[in-house]
Amino acid sequence: VRKKVGLVFQYPEHQLFEETVAKDIAFGPKNMGLGHGEIADRVREACAQVGLDFDTIGERSPFELSGGQMRRVAGVLAMRPKVLILDEPTAGLDPAGRRGILEMIRGLHARGGLTVIMISHNMDDIASLATRLVVMSAGQVALTGTPREVFKQEELLTSIGLGVPQAAELTHALIAQGFDLPPDLYTLEEVREHLLALTRLPREVNP
């Protein structure tokens, strides 16, 4: 199982210990007993997958560089897992770093052949990526379903300390103010399109 499932812990930079970025990424494949040539190929491939230039950073110390999450994900990807588990992958990142990590995750999944499981308390991150949600509370499954199904349950999510994405919160507030919107909107793009549609509706003319 350890060869099929890759796990990236929260604050992965705390797990770095090798002298160079290349050695850090090669750690997993090396422990799988792969040959030097295969390891080298996998390291370069994994760097490319997460947007790292191997020729630029390969021989540098991992502690000199920003983007610890990407380096650690590269190390996991070098093992070519079937399942990638990410624990709070955007924790502690500035907005630019957060966008970079989310785009990387989206790209990895889009290539196919990789199941991504992301653990997060950030509902906006989840809304931008997930196709299925499992909501946990006190060690039990409290709710499961598509994002659209789950984010309609604002009261339940709030009661267990999670809440909903900002777009879903805005939707519910607008509905309370009398806007004719579907209750299951959860992205800003959806909210914008429905609000624009409302402005295009023919208005009644009072005599």
mmCIF file of C-alpha atoms in Angstrom:
data_model
loop_
_atom_site.group_PDB
_atom_site.id
_atom_site.type_symbol
_atom_site.label_atom_id
_atom_site.label_comp_id
_atom_site.label_asym_id
_atom_site.label_seq_id
_atom_site.Cartn_x
_atom_site.Cartn_y
_atom_site.Cartn_z
ATOM 1 C CA VAL A 1 0.000 0.000 0.000
ATOM 2 C CA ARG A 2 2.828 2.436 0.829
ATOM 3 C CA LYS A 3 3.945 2.232 -2.809
ATOM 4 C CA LYS A 4 0.474 3.157 -4.063
ATOM 5 C CA VAL A 5 -0.504 5.915 -1.601
ATOM 6 C CA GLY A 6 1.472 9.132 -1.232
ATOM 7 C CA LEU A 7 0.922 11.281 1.876
ATOM 8 C CA VAL A 8 1.959 14.923 2.241
ATOM 9 C CA PHE A 9 1.598 16.187 5.797
ATOM 10 C CA GLN A 10 0.692 19.724 6.824
ATOM 11 C CA TYR A 11 3.791 21.985 6.871
ATOM 12 C CA PRO A 12 5.839 19.445 4.861
ATOM 13 C CA GLU A 13 8.952 21.619 5.024
ATOM 14 C CA HIS A 14 9.384 20.270 8.561
ATOM 15 C CA GLN A 15 10.070 16.857 7.005
ATOM 16 C CA LEU A 16 12.998 17.997 4.841
ATOM 17 C CA PHE A 17 16.353 16.574 5.865
ATOM 18 C CA GLU A 18 18.457 15.811 2.772
ATOM 19 C CA GLU A 19 21.384 17.936 1.568
ATOM 20 C CA THR A 20 19.852 18.826 -1.790
ATOM 21 C CA VAL A 21 16.405 19.104 -3.360
ATOM 22 C CA ALA A 22 17.274 16.263 -5.748
ATOM 23 C CA LYS A 23 18.224 13.929 -2.883
ATOM 24 C CA ASP A 24 15.079 14.861 -0.952
ATOM 25 C CA ILE A 25 12.834 14.030 -3.904
ATOM 26 C CA ALA A 26 14.798 10.842 -4.582
ATOM 27 C CA PHE A 27 14.400 9.566 -1.010
ATOM 28 C CA GLY A 28 11.167 7.628 -1.675
ATOM 29 C CA PRO A 29 12.192 5.973 -4.960
ATOM 30 C CA LYS A 30 15.572 5.070 -3.427
ATOM 31 C CA ASN A 31 13.839 3.259 -0.574
ATOM 32 C CA MET A 32 11.726 1.409 -3.121
ATOM 33 C CA GLY A 33 14.966 -0.185 -4.350
ATOM 34 C CA LEU A 34 14.953 1.418 -7.796
ATOM 35 C CA GLY A 35 18.117 1.775 -9.883
ATOM 36 C CA HIS A 36 20.019 5.057 -10.204
ATOM 37 C CA GLY A 37 18.803 5.729 -13.739
ATOM 38 C CA GLU A 38 15.156 5.130 -12.854
ATOM 39 C CA ILE A 39 15.472 7.338 -9.757
ATOM 40 C CA ALA A 40 17.025 10.178 -11.784
ATOM 41 C CA ASP A 41 14.237 9.986 -14.363
ATOM 42 C CA ARG A 42 11.561 10.029 -11.696
ATOM 43 C CA VAL A 43 13.098 13.003 -9.891
ATOM 44 C CA ARG A 44 13.139 15.086 -13.080
ATOM 45 C CA GLU A 45 9.628 13.984 -14.002
ATOM 46 C CA ALA A 46 8.260 14.826 -10.546
ATOM 47 C CA CYS A 47 9.907 18.272 -10.594
ATOM 48 C CA ALA A 48 8.292 19.018 -13.943
ATOM 49 C CA GLN A 49 4.893 17.922 -12.655
ATOM 50 C CA VAL A 50 4.906 20.522 -9.869
ATOM 51 C CA GLY A 51 6.564 23.298 -11.837
ATOM 52 C CA LEU A 52 10.081 23.068 -10.381
ATOM 53 C CA ASP A 53 13.102 23.541 -12.666
ATOM 54 C CA PHE A 54 15.394 20.655 -11.770
ATOM 55 C CA ASP A 55 18.442 22.177 -13.460
ATOM 56 C CA THR A 56 18.041 25.319 -11.362
ATOM 57 C CA ILE A 57 17.201 23.880 -7.940
ATOM 58 C CA GLY A 58 18.259 20.230 -8.008
ATOM 59 C CA GLU A 59 21.615 20.713 -6.294
ATOM 60 C CA ARG A 60 20.538 23.474 -3.942
ATOM 61 C CA SER A 61 19.676 22.940 -0.295
ATOM 62 C CA PRO A 62 15.921 22.459 0.194
ATOM 63 C CA PHE A 63 16.075 24.927 3.075
ATOM 64 C CA GLU A 64 17.146 27.748 0.736
ATOM 65 C CA LEU A 65 13.957 27.622 -1.304
ATOM 66 C CA SER A 66 10.363 28.664 -0.837
ATOM 67 C CA GLY A 67 7.498 26.333 -1.722
ATOM 68 C CA GLY A 68 8.103 23.475 0.713
ATOM 69 C CA GLN A 69 4.747 21.996 -0.232
ATOM 70 C CA MET A 70 5.707 21.659 -3.887
ATOM 71 C CA ARG A 71 9.047 20.061 -3.054
ATOM 72 C CA ARG A 72 7.406 17.521 -0.805
ATOM 73 C CA VAL A 73 4.664 16.760 -3.327
ATOM 74 C CA ALA A 74 7.402 16.214 -5.912
ATOM 75 C CA GLY A 75 9.024 13.707 -3.558
ATOM 76 C CA VAL A 76 5.756 11.824 -3.231
ATOM 77 C CA LEU A 77 5.021 11.955 -6.970
ATOM 78 C CA ALA A 78 8.446 10.475 -7.699
ATOM 79 C CA MET A 79 7.042 7.271 -6.198
ATOM 80 C CA ARG A 80 4.226 7.385 -8.787
ATOM 81 C CA PRO A 81 1.361 6.747 -6.368
ATOM 82 C CA LYS A 82 -2.200 5.963 -7.439
ATOM 83 C CA VAL A 83 -3.617 8.005 -4.532
ATOM 84 C CA LEU A 84 -2.249 11.326 -3.276
ATOM 85 C CA ILE A 85 -3.352 12.474 0.206
ATOM 86 C CA LEU A 86 -2.759 16.138 1.073
ATOM 87 C CA ASP A 87 -3.229 17.370 4.633
ATOM 88 C CA GLU A 88 -4.109 21.103 4.642
ATOM 89 C CA PRO A 89 -1.939 21.784 1.563
ATOM 90 C CA THR A 90 -2.495 25.571 1.600
ATOM 91 C CA ALA A 91 -1.873 26.099 5.332
ATOM 92 C CA GLY A 92 0.458 29.007 6.065
ATOM 93 C CA LEU A 93 0.709 30.167 2.442
ATOM 94 C CA ASP A 94 0.173 33.692 1.140
ATOM 95 C CA PRO A 95 -2.521 34.191 -1.567
ATOM 96 C CA ALA A 96 -0.064 33.669 -4.431
ATOM 97 C CA GLY A 97 1.324 30.492 -2.867
ATOM 98 C CA ARG A 98 -2.183 29.235 -2.210
ATOM 99 C CA ARG A 99 -3.227 29.777 -5.829
ATOM 100 C CA GLY A 100 -0.079 28.027 -7.015
ATOM 101 C CA ILE A 101 -0.719 24.940 -4.895
ATOM 102 C CA LEU A 102 -4.385 24.725 -5.935
ATOM 103 C CA GLU A 103 -3.479 25.042 -9.624
ATOM 104 C CA MET A 104 -0.852 22.343 -9.185
ATOM 105 C CA ILE A 105 -3.382 19.996 -7.571
ATOM 106 C CA ARG A 106 -5.911 20.718 -10.315
ATOM 107 C CA GLY A 107 -3.305 19.988 -12.977
ATOM 108 C CA LEU A 108 -2.162 16.742 -11.375
ATOM 109 C CA HIS A 109 -5.721 15.456 -11.248
ATOM 110 C CA ALA A 110 -6.539 16.618 -14.774
ATOM 111 C CA ARG A 111 -3.754 14.480 -16.233
ATOM 112 C CA GLY A 112 -5.672 11.403 -15.104
ATOM 113 C CA GLY A 113 -4.673 8.244 -13.274
ATOM 114 C CA LEU A 114 -4.351 9.928 -9.874
ATOM 115 C CA THR A 115 -6.945 10.120 -7.115
ATOM 116 C CA VAL A 116 -6.435 13.176 -4.898
ATOM 117 C CA ILE A 117 -7.757 13.239 -1.328
ATOM 118 C CA MET A 118 -7.467 16.660 0.287
ATOM 119 C CA ILE A 119 -8.035 17.281 3.988
ATOM 120 C CA SER A 120 -8.974 20.898 4.645
ATOM 121 C CA HIS A 121 -11.001 23.279 6.796
ATOM 122 C CA ASN A 122 -10.958 25.873 3.989
ATOM 123 C CA MET A 123 -14.311 25.529 2.261
ATOM 124 C CA ASP A 124 -13.327 27.874 -0.583
ATOM 125 C CA ASP A 125 -10.363 25.635 -1.442
ATOM 126 C CA ILE A 126 -12.623 22.602 -1.335
ATOM 127 C CA ALA A 127 -15.276 24.281 -3.487
ATOM 128 C CA SER A 128 -12.709 25.091 -6.181
ATOM 129 C CA LEU A 129 -11.446 21.507 -6.517
ATOM 130 C CA ALA A 130 -13.526 18.728 -5.023
ATOM 131 C CA THR A 131 -16.001 16.484 -6.808
ATOM 132 C CA ARG A 132 -17.026 14.583 -3.668
ATOM 133 C CA LEU A 133 -16.988 15.597 -0.015
ATOM 134 C CA VAL A 134 -16.883 13.601 3.202
ATOM 135 C CA VAL A 135 -17.565 15.749 6.269
ATOM 136 C CA MET A 136 -16.167 14.365 9.524
ATOM 137 C CA SER A 137 -17.228 15.308 13.051
ATOM 138 C CA ALA A 138 -15.969 13.708 16.271
ATOM 139 C CA GLY A 139 -14.491 10.812 14.312
ATOM 140 C CA GLN A 140 -17.724 10.034 12.480
ATOM 141 C CA VAL A 141 -19.016 10.734 8.971
ATOM 142 C CA ALA A 142 -21.530 13.547 9.392
ATOM 143 C CA LEU A 143 -22.335 14.173 5.749
ATOM 144 C CA THR A 144 -21.234 13.043 2.320
ATOM 145 C CA GLY A 145 -22.146 13.943 -1.228
ATOM 146 C CA THR A 146 -21.287 16.293 -4.072
ATOM 147 C CA PRO A 147 -20.221 19.851 -3.167
ATOM 148 C CA ARG A 148 -23.628 21.091 -4.323
ATOM 149 C CA GLU A 149 -25.420 18.661 -2.026
ATOM 150 C CA VAL A 150 -23.182 19.274 0.968
ATOM 151 C CA PHE A 151 -22.909 23.063 0.826
ATOM 152 C CA LYS A 152 -26.705 23.405 0.923
ATOM 153 C CA GLN A 153 -26.461 22.157 4.528
ATOM 154 C CA GLU A 154 -25.149 25.448 5.936
ATOM 155 C CA GLU A 155 -26.748 25.023 9.354
ATOM 156 C CA LEU A 156 -25.303 21.540 9.858
ATOM 157 C CA LEU A 157 -21.847 22.536 8.635
ATOM 158 C CA THR A 158 -21.827 25.578 10.905
ATOM 159 C CA SER A 159 -22.887 23.482 13.881
ATOM 160 C CA ILE A 160 -19.770 21.313 13.531
ATOM 161 C CA GLY A 161 -17.453 24.287 13.029
ATOM 162 C CA LEU A 162 -16.977 24.334 9.254
ATOM 163 C CA GLY A 163 -19.331 26.724 7.494
ATOM 164 C CA VAL A 164 -19.715 27.023 3.715
ATOM 165 C CA PRO A 165 -17.772 28.729 0.892
ATOM 166 C CA GLN A 166 -18.127 32.505 0.686
ATOM 167 C CA ALA A 167 -20.172 32.183 -2.503
ATOM 168 C CA ALA A 168 -22.666 29.851 -0.807
ATOM 169 C CA GLU A 169 -22.881 32.187 2.187
ATOM 170 C CA LEU A 170 -23.527 35.110 -0.159
ATOM 171 C CA THR A 171 -26.192 33.118 -2.003
ATOM 172 C CA HIS A 172 -28.078 32.346 1.201
ATOM 173 C CA ALA A 173 -27.871 35.987 2.301
ATOM 174 C CA LEU A 174 -29.232 37.190 -1.058
ATOM 175 C CA ILE A 175 -32.092 34.685 -0.916
ATOM 176 C CA ALA A 176 -32.965 36.004 2.550
ATOM 177 C CA GLN A 177 -33.133 39.481 0.993
ATOM 178 C CA GLY A 178 -35.641 38.281 -1.610
ATOM 179 C CA PHE A 179 -33.403 37.419 -4.579
ATOM 180 C CA ASP A 180 -34.728 34.540 -6.679
ATOM 181 C CA LEU A 181 -31.634 32.333 -6.655
ATOM 182 C CA PRO A 182 -31.156 28.556 -6.446
ATOM 183 C CA PRO A 183 -30.129 27.584 -2.901
ATOM 184 C CA ASP A 184 -27.290 25.298 -4.036
ATOM 185 C CA LEU A 185 -24.899 27.821 -5.642
ATOM 186 C CA TYR A 186 -21.403 27.528 -4.214
ATOM 187 C CA THR A 187 -18.982 29.247 -6.615
ATOM 188 C CA LEU A 188 -18.671 32.966 -7.363
ATOM 189 C CA GLU A 189 -18.972 32.230 -11.076
ATOM 190 C CA GLU A 190 -22.374 30.619 -10.555
ATOM 191 C CA VAL A 191 -23.611 33.466 -8.358
ATOM 192 C CA ARG A 192 -22.465 36.051 -10.910
ATOM 193 C CA GLU A 193 -24.184 34.289 -13.803
ATOM 194 C CA HIS A 194 -27.479 33.982 -11.949
ATOM 195 C CA LEU A 195 -27.404 37.614 -10.829
ATOM 196 C CA LEU A 196 -26.711 38.727 -14.408
ATOM 197 C CA ALA A 197 -29.596 36.563 -15.587
ATOM 198 C CA LEU A 198 -31.891 38.320 -13.119
ATOM 199 C CA THR A 199 -30.905 41.731 -14.514
ATOM 200 C CA ARG A 200 -31.811 40.543 -18.030
ATOM 201 C CA LEU A 201 -35.338 39.515 -17.073
ATOM 202 C CA PRO A 202 -38.101 41.754 -18.551
ATOM 203 C CA ARG A 203 -39.407 44.195 -15.976
ATOM 204 C CA GLU A 204 -43.072 44.903 -15.363
ATOM 205 C CA VAL A 205 -44.289 48.275 -16.566
ATOM 206 C CA ASN A 206 -46.635 49.996 -14.149
ATOM 207 C CA PRO A 207 -49.300 52.118 -15.838
#
